[in-house]
């Protein structure tokens, strides 16, 4: 009779040890699996499929000539091309030709009204000036979807952290059009939506001397 309580105590201690070990190991394995699953879902939701890019049919982004180094306030600012997801050295890609950069976002109503005018202006101006859209929001999928819905095919880049706006000293509003000289310097920051193709053409002619 004296040994029975001792045996019970050893059995109870062993059971507690087994339960504690199982409790310690089980959450770790589950947390690891959950973290891995969440990471995989985040990567999947952030990706843009080739089908989405193909459906948008955006014009290719400008690329720098070999050995070209960009200058001006946009020098050293990397962005990604909406057409193919590739990296773009913005200042270098725009060097040597006047440019109109239109800063916009998928959620901006006035931007949606203005973008078709910019496309018409680009068609009218031809090779005299580079017209480039700059999506100033990190949601690339919605940017591509918005351009597809508007049937706007202009070359565009993603500026997820609005470094372009900061570099040219523009306020935190949209849309904004940045007129760049061929040497990369800023001729004007237009903080408004253009009202039509002629409005764009007149502003570009006045600030950059490019007739269209």
CSV table of N, CA and C in Angstrom, one decimal, residues 128-205:
chain,number,residue,atom,x,y,z
A,128,UNK,N,8.4,63.8,-81.3
A,128,UNK,CA,8.9,65.1,-80.8
A,128,UNK,C,9.1,65.2,-79.3
A,129,UNK,N,8.3,64.4,-78.6
A,129,UNK,CA,8.3,64.4,-77.1
A,129,UNK,C,7.9,63.0,-76.6
A,130,UNK,N,8.5,62.7,-75.5
A,130,UNK,CA,8.1,61.4,-74.8
A,130,UNK,C,7.0,61.7,-73.8
A,131,UNK,N,5.9,61.0,-73.9
A,131,UNK,CA,4.8,61.1,-73.0
A,131,UNK,C,4.8,59.8,-72.2
A,132,UNK,N,4.9,59.9,-70.9
A,132,UNK,CA,5.1,58.7,-70.0
A,132,UNK,C,4.1,58.9,-68.8
A,133,UNK,N,3.3,57.8,-68.5
A,133,UNK,CA,2.5,57.9,-67.3
A,133,UNK,C,3.3,57.3,-66.1
A,134,UNK,N,3.1,57.9,-65.0
A,134,UNK,CA,3.8,57.4,-63.7
A,134,UNK,C,2.8,57.1,-62.7
A,135,UNK,N,2.5,55.8,-62.4
A,135,UNK,CA,1.5,55.5,-61.4
A,135,UNK,C,2.1,55.7,-60.0
A,136,UNK,N,1.6,56.6,-59.3
A,136,UNK,CA,2.1,57.0,-58.0
A,136,UNK,C,1.4,56.3,-56.9
A,137,UNK,N,1.4,55.0,-56.9
A,137,UNK,CA,0.7,54.1,-56.0
A,137,UNK,C,1.3,52.7,-56.1
A,138,UNK,N,1.4,52.0,-55.0
A,138,UNK,CA,2.1,50.7,-55.2
A,138,UNK,C,1.3,49.6,-55.8
A,139,UNK,N,0.0,49.8,-56.0
A,139,UNK,CA,-0.9,48.7,-56.5
A,139,UNK,C,-0.8,48.6,-58.1
A,140,UNK,N,0.2,47.8,-58.5
A,140,UNK,CA,0.4,47.7,-60.0
A,140,UNK,C,-0.7,47.0,-60.7
A,141,UNK,N,-1.4,46.0,-60.1
A,141,UNK,CA,-2.5,45.3,-60.7
A,141,UNK,C,-3.6,46.3,-61.1
A,142,UNK,N,-4.0,47.1,-60.1
A,142,UNK,CA,-5.1,48.1,-60.3
A,142,UNK,C,-4.7,49.1,-61.4
A,143,UNK,N,-3.4,49.5,-61.4
A,143,UNK,CA,-3.0,50.5,-62.4
A,143,UNK,C,-3.2,49.9,-63.8
A,144,UNK,N,-2.7,48.6,-64.0
A,144,UNK,CA,-2.9,48.0,-65.3
A,144,UNK,C,-4.3,47.8,-65.7
A,145,UNK,N,-5.1,47.4,-64.7
A,145,UNK,CA,-6.6,47.2,-64.9
A,145,UNK,C,-7.2,48.5,-65.3
A,146,UNK,N,-6.8,49.6,-64.7
A,146,UNK,CA,-7.4,50.9,-65.0
A,146,UNK,C,-7.1,51.4,-66.4
A,147,UNK,N,-5.8,51.2,-66.8
A,147,UNK,CA,-5.4,51.6,-68.1
A,147,UNK,C,-6.1,50.7,-69.2
A,148,UNK,N,-6.3,49.5,-68.9
A,148,UNK,CA,-7.0,48.6,-69.8
A,148,UNK,C,-8.4,49.0,-70.0
A,149,UNK,N,-9.1,49.4,-68.9
A,149,UNK,CA,-10.5,49.9,-68.9
A,149,UNK,C,-10.6,51.2,-69.7
A,150,UNK,N,-9.6,52.0,-69.6
A,150,UNK,CA,-9.6,53.3,-70.3
A,150,UNK,C,-9.1,53.2,-71.8
A,151,UNK,N,-8.6,52.0,-72.1
A,151,UNK,CA,-8.0,51.8,-73.4
A,151,UNK,C,-6.9,52.8,-73.7
A,152,UNK,N,-6.1,53.0,-72.7
A,152,UNK,CA,-4.9,53.9,-72.8
A,152,UNK,C,-3.7,53.0,-72.9
A,153,UNK,N,-2.9,53.2,-74.0
A,153,UNK,CA,-1.8,52.3,-74.3
A,153,UNK,C,-0.4,53.1,-74.1
A,154,UNK,N,-0.4,54.2,-73.5
A,154,UNK,CA,0.8,54.9,-73.3
A,154,UNK,C,1.8,54.1,-72.5
A,155,UNK,N,3.1,54.3,-72.8
A,155,UNK,CA,4.1,53.7,-71.9
A,155,UNK,C,3.9,54.2,-70.5
A,156,UNK,N,4.1,53.3,-69.5
A,156,UNK,CA,3.9,53.7,-68.1
A,156,UNK,C,4.9,53.0,-67.2
A,157,UNK,N,5.1,53.7,-66.1
A,157,UNK,CA,6.0,53.1,-65.0
A,157,UNK,C,5.3,53.1,-63.7
A,158,UNK,N,5.8,52.3,-62.8
A,158,UNK,CA,5.3,52.2,-61.4
A,158,UNK,C,6.2,52.9,-60.5
A,159,UNK,N,5.8,53.9,-59.8
A,159,UNK,CA,6.5,54.7,-58.8
A,159,UNK,C,5.9,54.4,-57.5
A,160,UNK,N,6.1,53.3,-56.9
A,160,UNK,CA,5.4,52.8,-55.7
A,160,UNK,C,5.4,53.7,-54.5
A,161,UNK,N,6.6,54.4,-54.3
A,161,UNK,CA,6.7,55.2,-53.1
A,161,UNK,C,6.8,56.7,-53.5
A,162,UNK,N,6.3,57.1,-54.7
A,162,UNK,CA,6.1,58.5,-55.1
A,162,UNK,C,7.5,59.2,-55.0
A,163,UNK,N,8.5,58.6,-55.4
A,163,UNK,CA,9.8,59.3,-55.4
A,163,UNK,C,10.0,60.3,-56.5
A,164,UNK,N,9.3,60.1,-57.6
A,164,UNK,CA,9.3,61.0,-58.7
A,164,UNK,C,8.7,62.4,-58.2
A,165,UNK,N,7.5,62.3,-57.6
A,165,UNK,CA,6.8,63.5,-57.1
A,165,UNK,C,7.7,64.2,-56.1
A,166,UNK,N,8.3,63.5,-55.2
A,166,UNK,CA,9.2,64.1,-54.2
A,166,UNK,C,10.4,64.8,-54.9
A,167,UNK,N,11.0,64.1,-55.9
A,167,UNK,CA,12.2,64.6,-56.5
A,167,UNK,C,12.0,65.9,-57.2
A,168,UNK,N,10.8,66.1,-57.8
A,168,UNK,CA,10.5,67.3,-58.5
A,168,UNK,C,9.9,68.4,-57.7
A,169,UNK,N,9.6,68.1,-56.4
A,169,UNK,CA,9.1,69.1,-55.5
A,169,UNK,C,7.6,69.3,-55.6
A,170,UNK,N,6.9,68.4,-56.1
A,170,UNK,CA,5.4,68.6,-56.4
A,170,UNK,C,4.6,68.3,-55.1
A,171,UNK,N,3.5,68.9,-55.0
A,171,UNK,CA,2.6,68.6,-53.8
A,171,UNK,C,2.0,67.2,-53.9
A,172,UNK,N,1.5,66.8,-52.7
A,172,UNK,CA,0.9,65.4,-52.6
A,172,UNK,C,-0.5,65.4,-53.1
A,173,UNK,N,-0.7,65.8,-54.4
A,173,UNK,CA,-2.0,65.7,-55.0
A,173,UNK,C,-1.9,65.1,-56.4
A,174,UNK,N,-3.0,64.7,-57.0
A,174,UNK,CA,-2.9,64.1,-58.4
A,174,UNK,C,-4.2,64.6,-59.1
A,175,UNK,N,-4.1,64.7,-60.4
A,175,UNK,CA,-2.9,64.4,-61.3
A,175,UNK,C,-1.9,65.6,-61.3
A,176,UNK,N,-0.7,65.3,-61.7
A,176,UNK,CA,0.4,66.3,-61.8
A,176,UNK,C,1.1,65.9,-63.1
A,177,UNK,N,1.4,66.9,-63.9
A,177,UNK,CA,2.2,66.7,-65.1
A,177,UNK,C,3.6,67.4,-65.0
A,178,UNK,N,4.6,66.7,-65.2
A,178,UNK,CA,6.0,67.3,-65.1
A,178,UNK,C,6.6,67.4,-66.5
A,179,UNK,N,6.9,68.6,-66.9
A,179,UNK,CA,7.5,68.9,-68.2
A,179,UNK,C,9.0,69.0,-68.1
A,180,UNK,N,9.7,68.1,-68.7
A,180,UNK,CA,11.1,68.0,-68.6
A,180,UNK,C,11.8,68.4,-69.9
A,181,UNK,N,12.9,69.2,-69.8
A,181,UNK,CA,13.7,69.5,-71.0
A,181,UNK,C,14.5,68.3,-71.4
A,182,UNK,N,15.2,68.4,-72.5
A,182,UNK,CA,16.0,67.3,-73.0
A,182,UNK,C,17.2,67.0,-72.1
A,183,UNK,N,17.6,68.0,-71.3
A,183,UNK,CA,18.8,67.8,-70.4
A,183,UNK,C,18.3,67.2,-69.1
A,184,UNK,N,17.1,66.9,-68.9
A,184,UNK,CA,16.6,66.4,-67.7
A,184,UNK,C,16.1,67.4,-66.6
A,185,UNK,N,16.3,68.7,-66.9
A,185,UNK,CA,15.8,69.7,-65.9
A,185,UNK,C,14.3,69.9,-66.1
A,186,UNK,N,13.7,70.4,-65.0
A,186,UNK,CA,12.3,70.6,-65.0
A,186,UNK,C,11.9,71.9,-65.5
A,187,UNK,N,11.1,72.0,-66.5
A,187,UNK,CA,10.6,73.2,-67.1
A,187,UNK,C,9.4,73.7,-66.3
A,188,UNK,N,8.5,72.8,-65.9
A,188,UNK,CA,7.3,73.2,-65.2
A,188,UNK,C,6.7,72.0,-64.6
A,189,UNK,N,6.1,72.2,-63.4
A,189,UNK,CA,5.3,71.2,-62.7
A,189,UNK,C,3.8,71.7,-62.8
A,190,UNK,N,3.0,71.0,-63.6
A,190,UNK,CA,1.6,71.5,-63.8
A,190,UNK,C,0.7,70.7,-62.8
A,191,UNK,N,0.2,71.4,-61.8
A,191,UNK,CA,-0.6,70.8,-60.7
A,191,UNK,C,-2.1,71.0,-61.0
A,192,UNK,N,-2.5,70.3,-62.0
A,192,UNK,CA,-3.9,70.4,-62.4
A,192,UNK,C,-4.2,69.3,-63.5
A,193,UNK,N,-5.4,69.1,-63.8
A,193,UNK,CA,-5.8,68.2,-64.9
A,193,UNK,C,-5.9,69.0,-66.2
A,194,UNK,N,-5.4,68.5,-67.2
A,194,UNK,CA,-5.6,69.1,-68.5
A,194,UNK,C,-7.0,68.9,-69.0
A,195,UNK,N,-7.5,69.9,-69.7
A,195,UNK,CA,-8.9,69.9,-70.1
A,195,UNK,C,-9.2,69.4,-71.5
A,196,UNK,N,-8.1,69.1,-72.2
A,196,UNK,CA,-8.2,68.6,-73.6
A,196,UNK,C,-6.9,68.5,-74.2
A,197,UNK,N,-6.9,68.0,-75.5
A,197,UNK,CA,-5.6,67.9,-76.2
A,197,UNK,C,-5.0,69.2,-76.5
A,198,UNK,N,-5.8,70.2,-76.9
A,198,UNK,CA,-5.2,71.5,-77.2
A,198,UNK,C,-4.6,72.2,-76.0
A,199,UNK,N,-5.2,71.9,-74.8
A,199,UNK,CA,-4.7,72.5,-73.6
A,199,UNK,C,-3.3,71.9,-73.4
A,200,UNK,N,-3.1,70.6,-73.6
A,200,UNK,CA,-1.8,70.0,-73.4
A,200,UNK,C,-0.8,70.5,-74.4
A,201,UNK,N,-1.3,70.6,-75.7
A,201,UNK,CA,-0.4,71.1,-76.8
A,201,UNK,C,0.1,72.5,-76.5
A,202,UNK,N,-0.8,73.4,-76.1
A,202,UNK,CA,-0.4,74.8,-75.8
A,202,UNK,C,0.5,74.9,-74.7
A,203,UNK,N,0.3,74.1,-73.6
A,203,UNK,CA,1.2,74.1,-72.5
A,203,UNK,C,2.6,73.6,-72.8
A,204,UNK,N,2.7,72.5,-73.6
A,204,UNK,CA,3.9,71.9,-74.0
A,204,UNK,C,4.7,72.9,-74.9
A,205,UNK,N,4.0,73.5,-75.8
A,205,UNK,CA,4.6,74.5,-76.8
A,205,UNK,C,5.2,75.7,-76.0
